[in-house]
């Protein structure tokens, strides 16, 4: 296990190094940072002084080494738009995005697994057909359209839920949470459903397909022949083996939820990192764009590492040395 973890950590470090190089290239060649900092009336001498202060006159290799050193220390520069450290801006916006991603993922996993298991065990029922139709809608409709429809129905027409914002929040140290207020919980519902609907339908269809495949295997027949109850066969044997591919999809989708929450946060004006990235793109704020790219890469790499570890826990065959079988 230790050698396995070491290999994965080395691979993760290599991926982050490549992403860091891409982020540096974006920072270095996507535009002149001085033009984003100063106004049109700035003199040539003042521009040259700012360029010297930022170290833009140094060789490219020196700039990359300095950039990599700053990234390792968690320093991503100063935002051109907000005139604040990028790390501070990300720290302020991160709780909103992580809470939204957490709620969307829990919604997708719980509802998706339950619906998938039901559709596999009662595949000829009318409710299973309804779930299948809902899954097709969730996969077919784009996220922004789902968000607009939910806003129109539950905010404009019924007036039950807020259409934008995060609601009231409570500060716990540097973390701000909406879980402890009624308005914060209500504000989470619509964006969480919007963000998690596609993942929910994907998990539901995957669980249904895998469950049907597992129920046809020999060890399920042997379990029934041993006299085990239907509940034990379905939940302890079939469902456990069904969850192996689901772990991969759920892990990768969690990274996608965080990385691609941009659309949902824009539709609901959710004050998270995705909305900050959209504002950075609109204003060509390269430090924020580079930092967001690195952060997303770190999230994906970490999730992949966790998924690989969970694989060895769920499937004992993966713990066997190469060339051996159970």
PDB file of C-alpha atoms in Angstrom:
ATOM      1  CA  UNK A   1       0.000   0.000   0.000  1.00  0.00           C
ATOM      2  CA  UNK A   2       2.855   2.385   0.809  1.00  0.00           C
ATOM      3  CA  UNK A   3       4.506   1.811  -2.585  1.00  0.00           C
ATOM      4  CA  UNK A   4       1.131   2.312  -4.255  1.00  0.00           C
ATOM      5  CA  UNK A   5       0.597   5.611  -2.455  1.00  0.00           C
ATOM      6  CA  UNK A   6       4.133   6.744  -3.284  1.00  0.00           C
ATOM      7  CA  UNK A   7       3.620   6.081  -7.004  1.00  0.00           C
ATOM      8  CA  UNK A   8       0.331   7.952  -6.997  1.00  0.00           C
ATOM      9  CA  UNK A   9       1.852  10.931  -5.152  1.00  0.00           C
ATOM     10  CA  UNK A  10       4.705  11.125  -7.663  1.00  0.00           C
ATOM     11  CA  UNK A  11       2.225  11.005 -10.550  1.00  0.00           C
ATOM     12  CA  UNK A  12       0.138  13.704  -8.881  1.00  0.00           C
ATOM     13  CA  UNK A  13       3.184  15.923  -8.442  1.00  0.00           C
ATOM     14  CA  UNK A  14       4.057  15.498 -12.127  1.00  0.00           C
ATOM     15  CA  UNK A  15       0.537  16.456 -13.180  1.00  0.00           C
ATOM     16  CA  UNK A  16       0.569  19.541 -10.969  1.00  0.00           C
ATOM     17  CA  UNK A  17       3.965  20.538 -12.379  1.00  0.00           C
ATOM     18  CA  UNK A  18       2.621  20.388 -15.930  1.00  0.00           C
ATOM     19  CA  UNK A  19      -0.492  22.341 -14.962  1.00  0.00           C
ATOM     20  CA  UNK A  20       1.714  24.876 -13.197  1.00  0.00           C
ATOM     21  CA  UNK A  21       3.700  25.323 -16.415  1.00  0.00           C
ATOM     22  CA  UNK A  22       0.474  25.911 -18.347  1.00  0.00           C
ATOM     23  CA  UNK A  23      -0.724  28.369 -15.718  1.00  0.00           C
ATOM     24  CA  UNK A  24       2.586  30.216 -15.894  1.00  0.00           C
ATOM     25  CA  UNK A  25       2.341  30.368 -19.681  1.00  0.00           C
ATOM     26  CA  UNK A  26      -1.139  31.827 -19.338  1.00  0.00           C
ATOM     27  CA  UNK A  27       0.155  34.359 -16.829  1.00  0.00           C
ATOM     28  CA  UNK A  28       3.178  35.224 -18.967  1.00  0.00           C
ATOM     29  CA  UNK A  29       1.833  35.260 -22.524  1.00  0.00           C
ATOM     30  CA  UNK A  30      -1.938  35.850 -22.342  1.00  0.00           C
ATOM     31  CA  UNK A  31      -1.464  39.596 -22.127  1.00  0.00           C
ATOM     32  CA  UNK A  32       0.577  42.400 -20.660  1.00  0.00           C
ATOM     33  CA  UNK A  33      -0.133  42.586 -16.910  1.00  0.00           C
ATOM     34  CA  UNK A  34       0.923  46.241 -16.812  1.00  0.00           C
ATOM     35  CA  UNK A  35      -1.910  47.205 -19.163  1.00  0.00           C
ATOM     36  CA  UNK A  36      -4.392  45.625 -16.740  1.00  0.00           C
ATOM     37  CA  UNK A  37      -2.965  47.411 -13.709  1.00  0.00           C
ATOM     38  CA  UNK A  38      -2.422  50.985 -14.888  1.00  0.00           C
ATOM     39  CA  UNK A  39      -4.689  53.490 -16.538  1.00  0.00           C
ATOM     40  CA  UNK A  40      -4.414  55.005 -20.011  1.00  0.00           C
ATOM     41  CA  UNK A  41      -2.742  58.152 -18.642  1.00  0.00           C
ATOM     42  CA  UNK A  42       0.226  56.301 -17.106  1.00  0.00           C
ATOM     43  CA  UNK A  43       3.548  57.440 -18.497  1.00  0.00           C
ATOM     44  CA  UNK A  44       6.081  55.180 -20.157  1.00  0.00           C
ATOM     45  CA  UNK A  45       8.501  55.625 -17.253  1.00  0.00           C
ATOM     46  CA  UNK A  46       5.848  54.583 -14.735  1.00  0.00           C
ATOM     47  CA  UNK A  47       4.998  51.538 -16.838  1.00  0.00           C
ATOM     48  CA  UNK A  48       8.663  50.575 -16.983  1.00  0.00           C
ATOM     49  CA  UNK A  49       8.991  50.951 -13.220  1.00  0.00           C
ATOM     50  CA  UNK A  50       5.941  48.753 -12.602  1.00  0.00           C
ATOM     51  CA  UNK A  51       7.322  46.159 -15.002  1.00  0.00           C
ATOM     52  CA  UNK A  52      10.605  46.145 -13.069  1.00  0.00           C
ATOM     53  CA  UNK A  53       8.808  45.884  -9.720  1.00  0.00           C
ATOM     54  CA  UNK A  54       6.817  42.883 -10.967  1.00  0.00           C
ATOM     55  CA  UNK A  55       9.967  41.187 -12.239  1.00  0.00           C
ATOM     56  CA  UNK A  56       8.700  41.049 -15.818  1.00  0.00           C
ATOM     57  CA  UNK A  57      12.105  42.116 -17.126  1.00  0.00           C
ATOM     58  CA  UNK A  58      13.767  38.987 -15.746  1.00  0.00           C
ATOM     59  CA  UNK A  59      14.474  35.960 -17.984  1.00  0.00           C
ATOM     60  CA  UNK A  60      11.553  33.565 -18.474  1.00  0.00           C
ATOM     61  CA  UNK A  61      13.260  30.762 -16.524  1.00  0.00           C
ATOM     62  CA  UNK A  62      13.834  33.057 -13.538  1.00  0.00           C
ATOM     63  CA  UNK A  63      10.198  34.143 -13.659  1.00  0.00           C
ATOM     64  CA  UNK A  64       8.993  30.525 -13.746  1.00  0.00           C
ATOM     65  CA  UNK A  65      11.160  29.519 -10.778  1.00  0.00           C
ATOM     66  CA  UNK A  66       9.876  32.502  -8.816  1.00  0.00           C
ATOM     67  CA  UNK A  67       6.288  31.713  -9.831  1.00  0.00           C
ATOM     68  CA  UNK A  68       6.637  28.050  -8.810  1.00  0.00           C
ATOM     69  CA  UNK A  69       8.136  29.047  -5.468  1.00  0.00           C
ATOM     70  CA  UNK A  70       5.274  31.434  -4.794  1.00  0.00           C
ATOM     71  CA  UNK A  71       2.701  28.777  -5.721  1.00  0.00           C
ATOM     72  CA  UNK A  72       4.284  26.270  -3.330  1.00  0.00           C
ATOM     73  CA  UNK A  73       3.930  28.868  -0.562  1.00  0.00           C
ATOM     74  CA  UNK A  74       0.299  29.497  -1.556  1.00  0.00           C
ATOM     75  CA  UNK A  75       0.966  32.929  -3.076  1.00  0.00           C
ATOM     76  CA  UNK A  76      -0.677  33.574  -6.442  1.00  0.00           C
ATOM     77  CA  UNK A  77      -0.050  37.270  -6.850  1.00  0.00           C
ATOM     78  CA  UNK A  78      -2.332  40.293  -6.691  1.00  0.00           C
ATOM     79  CA  UNK A  79      -5.638  40.489  -8.522  1.00  0.00           C
ATOM     80  CA  UNK A  80      -5.693  43.207 -11.175  1.00  0.00           C
ATOM     81  CA  UNK A  81      -9.391  43.836 -10.641  1.00  0.00           C
ATOM     82  CA  UNK A  82      -9.754  43.670  -6.846  1.00  0.00           C
ATOM     83  CA  UNK A  83      -6.222  44.798  -5.896  1.00  0.00           C
ATOM     84  CA  UNK A  84      -6.129  42.052  -3.260  1.00  0.00           C
ATOM     85  CA  UNK A  85      -4.044  38.863  -2.900  1.00  0.00           C
ATOM     86  CA  UNK A  86      -5.563  36.095  -5.001  1.00  0.00           C
ATOM     87  CA  UNK A  87      -5.117  33.572  -2.192  1.00  0.00           C
ATOM     88  CA  UNK A  88      -7.254  35.778   0.058  1.00  0.00           C
ATOM     89  CA  UNK A  89      -9.978  36.081  -2.593  1.00  0.00           C
ATOM     90  CA  UNK A  90     -10.039  32.315  -3.131  1.00  0.00           C
ATOM     91  CA  UNK A  91     -10.148  31.656   0.615  1.00  0.00           C
ATOM     92  CA  UNK A  92     -13.146  33.982   0.924  1.00  0.00           C
ATOM     93  CA  UNK A  93     -15.015  32.332  -1.957  1.00  0.00           C
ATOM     94  CA  UNK A  94     -14.013  28.710  -1.305  1.00  0.00           C
ATOM     95  CA  UNK A  95     -16.544  27.947   1.487  1.00  0.00           C
ATOM     96  CA  UNK A  96     -19.473  28.884  -0.758  1.00  0.00           C
ATOM     97  CA  UNK A  97     -18.281  26.667  -3.614  1.00  0.00           C
ATOM     98  CA  UNK A  98     -17.382  23.707  -1.386  1.00  0.00           C
ATOM     99  CA  UNK A  99     -20.705  23.794   0.442  1.00  0.00           C
ATOM    100  CA  UNK A 100     -22.578  23.956  -2.856  1.00  0.00           C
ATOM    101  CA  UNK A 101     -20.518  21.093  -4.289  1.00  0.00           C
ATOM    102  CA  UNK A 102     -20.994  19.030  -1.121  1.00  0.00           C
ATOM    103  CA  UNK A 103     -24.784  19.425  -1.178  1.00  0.00           C
ATOM    104  CA  UNK A 104     -24.965  18.712  -4.914  1.00  0.00           C
ATOM    105  CA  UNK A 105     -22.827  15.576  -4.537  1.00  0.00           C
ATOM    106  CA  UNK A 106     -24.826  14.246  -1.575  1.00  0.00           C
ATOM    107  CA  UNK A 107     -28.041  14.858  -3.508  1.00  0.00           C
ATOM    108  CA  UNK A 108     -26.657  13.100  -6.599  1.00  0.00           C
ATOM    109  CA  UNK A 109     -25.311  10.106  -4.663  1.00  0.00           C
ATOM    110  CA  UNK A 110     -28.261   9.485  -2.353  1.00  0.00           C
ATOM    111  CA  UNK A 111     -31.027  10.043  -4.872  1.00  0.00           C
ATOM    112  CA  UNK A 112     -29.096   8.482  -7.767  1.00  0.00           C
ATOM    113  CA  UNK A 113     -28.227   5.270  -5.904  1.00  0.00           C
ATOM    114  CA  UNK A 114     -31.748   4.843  -4.503  1.00  0.00           C
ATOM    115  CA  UNK A 115     -33.373   5.435  -7.879  1.00  0.00           C
ATOM    116  CA  UNK A 116     -30.867   3.170  -9.631  1.00  0.00           C
ATOM    117  CA  UNK A 117     -31.395   0.298  -7.203  1.00  0.00           C
ATOM    118  CA  UNK A 118     -35.176   0.649  -7.469  1.00  0.00           C
ATOM    119  CA  UNK A 119     -35.066   0.709 -11.274  1.00  0.00           C
ATOM    120  CA  UNK A 120     -32.945  -2.460 -11.259  1.00  0.00           C
ATOM    121  CA  UNK A 121     -35.101  -4.389  -8.784  1.00  0.00           C
ATOM    122  CA  UNK A 122     -38.489  -3.121 -10.081  1.00  0.00           C
ATOM    123  CA  UNK A 123     -37.594  -2.422 -13.683  1.00  0.00           C
ATOM    124  CA  UNK A 124     -41.095  -3.194 -15.006  1.00  0.00           C
ATOM    125  CA  UNK A 125     -42.943  -0.845 -12.640  1.00  0.00           C
ATOM    126  CA  UNK A 126     -44.417   2.477 -13.738  1.00  0.00           C
ATOM    127  CA  UNK A 127     -42.304   4.346 -11.164  1.00  0.00           C
ATOM    128  CA  UNK A 128     -39.112   2.896 -12.664  1.00  0.00           C
ATOM    129  CA  UNK A 129     -40.256   4.139 -16.062  1.00  0.00           C
ATOM    130  CA  UNK A 130     -40.866   7.581 -14.569  1.00  0.00           C
ATOM    131  CA  UNK A 131     -37.366   7.608 -13.077  1.00  0.00           C
ATOM    132  CA  UNK A 132     -35.932   6.670 -16.465  1.00  0.00           C
ATOM    133  CA  UNK A 133     -37.796   9.530 -18.107  1.00  0.00           C
ATOM    134  CA  UNK A 134     -36.528  11.957 -15.451  1.00  0.00           C
ATOM    135  CA  UNK A 135     -32.981  10.748 -16.037  1.00  0.00           C
ATOM    136  CA  UNK A 136     -33.287  11.452 -19.745  1.00  0.00           C
ATOM    137  CA  UNK A 137     -34.484  14.964 -19.001  1.00  0.00           C
ATOM    138  CA  UNK A 138     -31.633  15.531 -16.559  1.00  0.00           C
ATOM    139  CA  UNK A 139     -29.029  14.422 -19.097  1.00  0.00           C
ATOM    140  CA  UNK A 140     -30.558  16.234 -22.075  1.00  0.00           C
ATOM    141  CA  UNK A 141     -31.219  19.701 -20.658  1.00  0.00           C
ATOM    142  CA  UNK A 142     -28.261  22.075 -20.188  1.00  0.00           C
ATOM    143  CA  UNK A 143     -27.486  23.195 -16.663  1.00  0.00           C
ATOM    144  CA  UNK A 144     -28.286  26.865 -17.183  1.00  0.00           C
ATOM    145  CA  UNK A 145     -31.735  26.004 -18.579  1.00  0.00           C
ATOM    146  CA  UNK A 146     -32.513  23.732 -15.626  1.00  0.00           C
ATOM    147  CA  UNK A 147     -31.518  26.540 -13.261  1.00  0.00           C
ATOM    148  CA  UNK A 148     -33.705  29.087 -15.055  1.00  0.00           C
ATOM    149  CA  UNK A 149     -36.692  26.712 -15.050  1.00  0.00           C
ATOM    150  CA  UNK A 150     -36.283  26.016 -11.325  1.00  0.00           C
ATOM    151  CA  UNK A 151     -36.030  29.745 -10.604  1.00  0.00           C
ATOM    152  CA  UNK A 152     -39.179  30.424 -12.609  1.00  0.00           C
ATOM    153  CA  UNK A 153     -41.133  27.653 -10.896  1.00  0.00           C
ATOM    154  CA  UNK A 154     -40.019  27.846  -7.260  1.00  0.00           C
ATOM    155  CA  UNK A 155     -38.986  31.506  -6.984  1.00  0.00           C
ATOM    156  CA  UNK A 156     -41.078  33.501  -9.421  1.00  0.00           C
ATOM    157  CA  UNK A 157     -44.280  31.443  -9.598  1.00  0.00           C
ATOM    158  CA  UNK A 158     -44.497  29.792  -6.163  1.00  0.00           C
ATOM    159  CA  UNK A 159     -42.234  32.144  -4.210  1.00  0.00           C
ATOM    160  CA  UNK A 160     -40.933  29.338  -2.009  1.00  0.00           C
ATOM    161  CA  UNK A 161     -37.179  29.684  -2.491  1.00  0.00           C
ATOM    162  CA  UNK A 162     -34.764  32.552  -3.192  1.00  0.00           C
ATOM    163  CA  UNK A 163     -33.559  32.971  -6.753  1.00  0.00           C
ATOM    164  CA  UNK A 164     -30.052  34.284  -6.096  1.00  0.00           C
ATOM    165  CA  UNK A 165     -27.444  34.788  -3.407  1.00  0.00           C
ATOM    166  CA  UNK A 166     -26.290  32.676  -0.521  1.00  0.00           C
ATOM    167  CA  UNK A 167     -28.610  33.924   2.189  1.00  0.00           C
ATOM    168  CA  UNK A 168     -27.447  34.667   5.728  1.00  0.00           C
ATOM    169  CA  UNK A 169     -24.152  33.089   6.734  1.00  0.00           C
ATOM    170  CA  UNK A 170     -22.341  32.451  10.005  1.00  0.00           C
ATOM    171  CA  UNK A 171     -18.585  32.934  10.326  1.00  0.00           C
ATOM    172  CA  UNK A 172     -16.661  30.141  12.040  1.00  0.00           C
ATOM    173  CA  UNK A 173     -13.094  31.405  12.069  1.00  0.00           C
ATOM    174  CA  UNK A 174     -12.109  31.954   8.425  1.00  0.00           C
ATOM    175  CA  UNK A 175     -14.969  29.708   7.216  1.00  0.00           C
ATOM    176  CA  UNK A 176     -18.408  31.093   6.406  1.00  0.00           C
ATOM    177  CA  UNK A 177     -21.325  28.672   6.336  1.00  0.00           C
ATOM    178  CA  UNK A 178     -24.976  28.867   5.409  1.00  0.00           C
ATOM    179  CA  UNK A 179     -25.822  25.548   7.069  1.00  0.00           C
ATOM    180  CA  UNK A 180     -26.626  27.246  10.375  1.00  0.00           C
ATOM    181  CA  UNK A 181     -29.258  29.696   9.105  1.00  0.00           C
ATOM    182  CA  UNK A 182     -32.710  29.105   7.644  1.00  0.00           C
ATOM    183  CA  UNK A 183     -32.180  31.468   4.718  1.00  0.00           C
ATOM    184  CA  UNK A 184     -28.802  29.879   3.998  1.00  0.00           C
ATOM    185  CA  UNK A 185     -30.331  26.403   3.814  1.00  0.00           C
ATOM    186  CA  UNK A 186     -33.154  27.627   1.595  1.00  0.00           C
ATOM    187  CA  UNK A 187     -30.688  29.372  -0.710  1.00  0.00           C
ATOM    188  CA  UNK A 188     -28.755  26.098  -1.119  1.00  0.00           C
ATOM    189  CA  UNK A 189     -31.673  24.047  -2.444  1.00  0.00           C
ATOM    190  CA  UNK A 190     -32.111  25.324  -5.994  1.00  0.00           C
ATOM    191  CA  UNK A 191     -28.419  25.623  -6.959  1.00  0.00           C
ATOM    192  CA  UNK A 192     -27.644  22.236  -5.365  1.00  0.00           C
ATOM    193  CA  UNK A 193     -30.396  20.501  -7.333  1.00  0.00           C
ATOM    194  CA  UNK A 194     -29.351  22.305 -10.517  1.00  0.00           C
ATOM    195  CA  UNK A 195     -25.693  21.381 -10.103  1.00  0.00           C
ATOM    196  CA  UNK A 196     -26.331  17.799  -8.980  1.00  0.00           C
ATOM    197  CA  UNK A 197     -29.107  16.805 -11.393  1.00  0.00           C
ATOM    198  CA  UNK A 198     -26.827  15.707 -14.219  1.00  0.00           C
ATOM    199  CA  UNK A 199     -24.614  13.727 -11.835  1.00  0.00           C
ATOM    200  CA  UNK A 200     -27.693  12.197 -10.212  1.00  0.00           C
ATOM    201  CA  UNK A 201     -29.074  10.924 -13.513  1.00  0.00           C
ATOM    202  CA  UNK A 202     -25.655   9.589 -14.522  1.00  0.00           C
ATOM    203  CA  UNK A 203     -25.233   7.713 -11.230  1.00  0.00           C
ATOM    204  CA  UNK A 204     -28.788   6.381 -11.406  1.00  0.00           C
ATOM    205  CA  UNK A 205     -28.322   4.893 -14.858  1.00  0.00           C
ATOM    206  CA  UNK A 206     -24.904   3.494 -13.935  1.00  0.00           C
ATOM    207  CA  UNK A 207     -26.205   1.860 -10.737  1.00  0.00           C
ATOM    208  CA  UNK A 208     -29.158   0.374 -12.617  1.00  0.00           C
ATOM    209  CA  UNK A 209     -26.965  -1.111 -15.348  1.00  0.00           C
ATOM    210  CA  UNK A 210     -24.359  -2.470 -12.906  1.00  0.00           C
ATOM    211  CA  UNK A 211     -27.020  -3.850 -10.556  1.00  0.00           C
ATOM    212  CA  UNK A 212     -28.719  -5.743 -13.369  1.00  0.00           C
ATOM    213  CA  UNK A 213     -25.357  -7.171 -14.417  1.00  0.00           C
ATOM    214  CA  UNK A 214     -24.432  -8.222 -10.870  1.00  0.00           C
ATOM    215  CA  UNK A 215     -27.803  -9.889 -10.267  1.00  0.00           C
ATOM    216  CA  UNK A 216     -27.056 -12.267 -13.174  1.00  0.00           C
ATOM    217  CA  UNK A 217     -23.744 -13.489 -11.730  1.00  0.00           C
ATOM    218  CA  UNK A 218     -23.163 -16.937 -10.240  1.00  0.00           C
ATOM    219  CA  UNK A 219     -22.354 -15.821  -6.710  1.00  0.00           C
ATOM    220  CA  UNK A 220     -25.765 -14.152  -6.451  1.00  0.00           C
ATOM    221  CA  UNK A 221     -27.381 -17.463  -7.426  1.00  0.00           C
ATOM    222  CA  UNK A 222     -25.250 -19.222  -4.805  1.00  0.00           C
ATOM    223  CA  UNK A 223     -26.285 -16.649  -2.194  1.00  0.00           C
ATOM    224  CA  UNK A 224     -29.931 -17.312  -2.968  1.00  0.00           C
ATOM    225  CA  UNK A 225     -29.310 -21.079  -2.847  1.00  0.00           C
ATOM    226  CA  UNK A 226     -27.786 -20.711   0.637  1.00  0.00           C
ATOM    227  CA  UNK A 227     -31.126 -19.396   1.820  1.00  0.00           C
ATOM    228  CA  UNK A 228     -30.141 -15.760   2.367  1.00  0.00           C
ATOM    229  CA  UNK A 229     -32.989 -13.290   2.494  1.00  0.00           C
ATOM    230  CA  UNK A 230     -33.737 -11.132  -0.512  1.00  0.00           C
ATOM    231  CA  UNK A 231     -32.691  -8.024   1.410  1.00  0.00           C
ATOM    232  CA  UNK A 232     -29.323  -9.553   2.282  1.00  0.00           C
ATOM    233  CA  UNK A 233     -28.714 -10.655  -1.303  1.00  0.00           C
ATOM    234  CA  UNK A 234     -29.608  -7.255  -2.739  1.00  0.00           C
ATOM    235  CA  UNK A 235     -27.955  -4.976  -0.189  1.00  0.00           C
ATOM    236  CA  UNK A 236     -24.996  -6.944   1.201  1.00  0.00           C
ATOM    237  CA  UNK A 237     -23.881  -8.722  -1.962  1.00  0.00           C
ATOM    238  CA  UNK A 238     -25.291  -7.124  -5.102  1.00  0.00           C
ATOM    239  CA  UNK A 239     -25.163  -3.465  -4.048  1.00  0.00           C
ATOM    240  CA  UNK A 240     -21.652  -3.692  -2.580  1.00  0.00           C
ATOM    241  CA  UNK A 241     -20.214  -4.988  -5.850  1.00  0.00           C
ATOM    242  CA  UNK A 242     -22.261  -2.485  -7.813  1.00  0.00           C
ATOM    243  CA  UNK A 243     -20.596   0.412  -5.996  1.00  0.00           C
ATOM    244  CA  UNK A 244     -17.080  -0.283  -7.348  1.00  0.00           C
ATOM    245  CA  UNK A 245     -17.556   1.611 -10.650  1.00  0.00           C
ATOM    246  CA  UNK A 246     -19.827   4.103  -8.912  1.00  0.00           C
ATOM    247  CA  UNK A 247     -16.905   5.183  -6.709  1.00  0.00           C
ATOM    248  CA  UNK A 248     -14.933   6.172  -9.794  1.00  0.00           C
ATOM    249  CA  UNK A 249     -17.776   8.110 -11.351  1.00  0.00           C
ATOM    250  CA  UNK A 250     -18.719   9.789  -8.072  1.00  0.00           C
ATOM    251  CA  UNK A 251     -15.116  10.815  -7.413  1.00  0.00           C
ATOM    252  CA  UNK A 252     -14.574  12.262 -10.853  1.00  0.00           C
ATOM    253  CA  UNK A 253     -17.963  13.938 -10.798  1.00  0.00           C
ATOM    254  CA  UNK A 254     -17.130  15.582  -7.465  1.00  0.00           C
ATOM    255  CA  UNK A 255     -14.150  17.201  -9.149  1.00  0.00           C
ATOM    256  CA  UNK A 256     -16.343  18.190 -12.066  1.00  0.00           C
ATOM    257  CA  UNK A 257     -18.949  19.656  -9.721  1.00  0.00           C
ATOM    258  CA  UNK A 258     -16.322  21.909  -8.138  1.00  0.00           C
ATOM    259  CA  UNK A 259     -14.587  22.783 -11.381  1.00  0.00           C
ATOM    260  CA  UNK A 260     -17.676  23.356 -13.490  1.00  0.00           C
ATOM    261  CA  UNK A 261     -19.929  25.006 -10.932  1.00  0.00           C
ATOM    262  CA  UNK A 262     -19.251  28.164 -12.938  1.00  0.00           C
ATOM    263  CA  UNK A 263     -22.560  28.049 -14.812  1.00  0.00           C
ATOM    264  CA  UNK A 264     -24.651  27.341 -11.726  1.00  0.00           C
ATOM    265  CA  UNK A 265     -22.930  30.044  -9.699  1.00  0.00           C
ATOM    266  CA  UNK A 266     -23.446  32.526 -12.539  1.00  0.00           C
ATOM    267  CA  UNK A 267     -27.159  31.700 -12.922  1.00  0.00           C
ATOM    268  CA  UNK A 268     -27.833  31.961  -9.182  1.00  0.00           C
ATOM    269  CA  UNK A 269     -25.192  34.663  -8.518  1.00  0.00           C
ATOM    270  CA  UNK A 270     -23.674  32.328  -5.955  1.00  0.00           C
ATOM    271  CA  UNK A 271     -20.622  34.064  -4.414  1.00  0.00           C
ATOM    272  CA  UNK A 272     -18.181  31.228  -4.985  1.00  0.00           C
ATOM    273  CA  UNK A 273     -14.969  30.600  -6.874  1.00  0.00           C
ATOM    274  CA  UNK A 274     -16.798  29.885 -10.134  1.00  0.00           C
ATOM    275  CA  UNK A 275     -18.396  33.321 -10.194  1.00  0.00           C
ATOM    276  CA  UNK A 276     -15.030  34.840  -9.299  1.00  0.00           C
ATOM    277  CA  UNK A 277     -13.470  33.032 -12.269  1.00  0.00           C
ATOM    278  CA  UNK A 278     -16.148  34.349 -14.637  1.00  0.00           C
ATOM    279  CA  UNK A 279     -15.477  37.880 -13.430  1.00  0.00           C
ATOM    280  CA  UNK A 280     -11.738  37.281 -13.898  1.00  0.00           C
ATOM    281  CA  UNK A 281     -12.268  36.155 -17.498  1.00  0.00           C
ATOM    282  CA  UNK A 282     -14.385  39.220 -18.215  1.00  0.00           C
ATOM    283  CA  UNK A 283     -11.654  41.500 -16.853  1.00  0.00           C
ATOM    284  CA  UNK A 284      -8.652  39.453 -18.084  1.00  0.00           C
ATOM    285  CA  UNK A 285      -7.532  38.979 -14.474  1.00  0.00           C
ATOM    286  CA  UNK A 286      -4.721  36.510 -15.194  1.00  0.00           C
ATOM    287  CA  UNK A 287      -3.611  35.823 -11.570  1.00  0.00           C
ATOM    288  CA  UNK A 288      -7.098  34.647 -10.612  1.00  0.00           C
ATOM    289  CA  UNK A 289      -7.419  32.549 -13.774  1.00  0.00           C
ATOM    290  CA  UNK A 290      -4.052  30.876 -13.176  1.00  0.00           C
ATOM    291  CA  UNK A 291      -4.771  30.209  -9.510  1.00  0.00           C
ATOM    292  CA  UNK A 292      -8.180  28.734 -10.329  1.00  0.00           C
ATOM    293  CA  UNK A 293      -6.590  26.435 -12.909  1.00  0.00           C
ATOM    294  CA  UNK A 294      -4.053  25.182 -10.370  1.00  0.00           C
ATOM    295  CA  UNK A 295      -6.679  24.749  -7.670  1.00  0.00           C
ATOM    296  CA  UNK A 296      -8.943  22.715  -9.946  1.00  0.00           C
ATOM    297  CA  UNK A 297      -6.007  20.516 -10.943  1.00  0.00           C
ATOM    298  CA  UNK A 298      -5.145  19.952  -7.272  1.00  0.00           C
ATOM    299  CA  UNK A 299      -8.746  18.985  -6.535  1.00  0.00           C
ATOM    300  CA  UNK A 300      -8.878  16.478  -9.388  1.00  0.00           C
ATOM    301  CA  UNK A 301      -5.526  14.945  -8.470  1.00  0.00           C
ATOM    302  CA  UNK A 302      -6.524  14.604  -4.804  1.00  0.00           C
ATOM    303  CA  UNK A 303      -9.875  13.060  -5.660  1.00  0.00           C
ATOM    304  CA  UNK A 304      -8.263  10.576  -8.029  1.00  0.00           C
ATOM    305  CA  UNK A 305      -5.855   9.547  -5.280  1.00  0.00           C
ATOM    306  CA  UNK A 306      -8.706   9.048  -2.808  1.00  0.00           C
ATOM    307  CA  UNK A 307     -10.674   7.041  -5.395  1.00  0.00           C
ATOM    308  CA  UNK A 308      -7.680   4.755  -6.007  1.00  0.00           C
ATOM    309  CA  UNK A 309      -7.398   4.132  -2.267  1.00  0.00           C
ATOM    310  CA  UNK A 310     -11.121   3.387  -1.984  1.00  0.00           C
ATOM    311  CA  UNK A 311     -10.750   0.900  -4.815  1.00  0.00           C
ATOM    312  CA  UNK A 312      -8.374  -1.201  -2.737  1.00  0.00           C
ATOM    313  CA  UNK A 313     -10.798  -1.064   0.197  1.00  0.00           C
ATOM    314  CA  UNK A 314     -13.919  -2.069  -1.739  1.00  0.00           C
ATOM    315  CA  UNK A 315     -12.328  -4.643  -4.082  1.00  0.00           C
ATOM    316  CA  UNK A 316      -9.890  -6.993  -2.269  1.00  0.00           C
ATOM    317  CA  UNK A 317      -8.569  -8.326  -5.615  1.00  0.00           C
ATOM    318  CA  UNK A 318      -6.733  -5.040  -6.172  1.00  0.00           C
ATOM    319  CA  UNK A 319      -4.628  -5.650  -3.051  1.00  0.00           C
ATOM    320  CA  UNK A 320      -3.101  -8.811  -4.529  1.00  0.00           C
ATOM    321  CA  UNK A 321       0.402  -8.627  -6.022  1.00  0.00           C
ATOM    322  CA  UNK A 322       0.688  -8.597  -9.814  1.00  0.00           C
ATOM    323  CA  UNK A 323       0.449 -12.048 -11.391  1.00  0.00           C
ATOM    324  CA  UNK A 324      -1.609 -13.556  -8.549  1.00  0.00           C
ATOM    325  CA  UNK A 325      -5.341 -14.173  -8.444  1.00  0.00           C
ATOM    326  CA  UNK A 326      -7.691 -14.736  -5.538  1.00  0.00           C
TER     327      UNK A 326
END
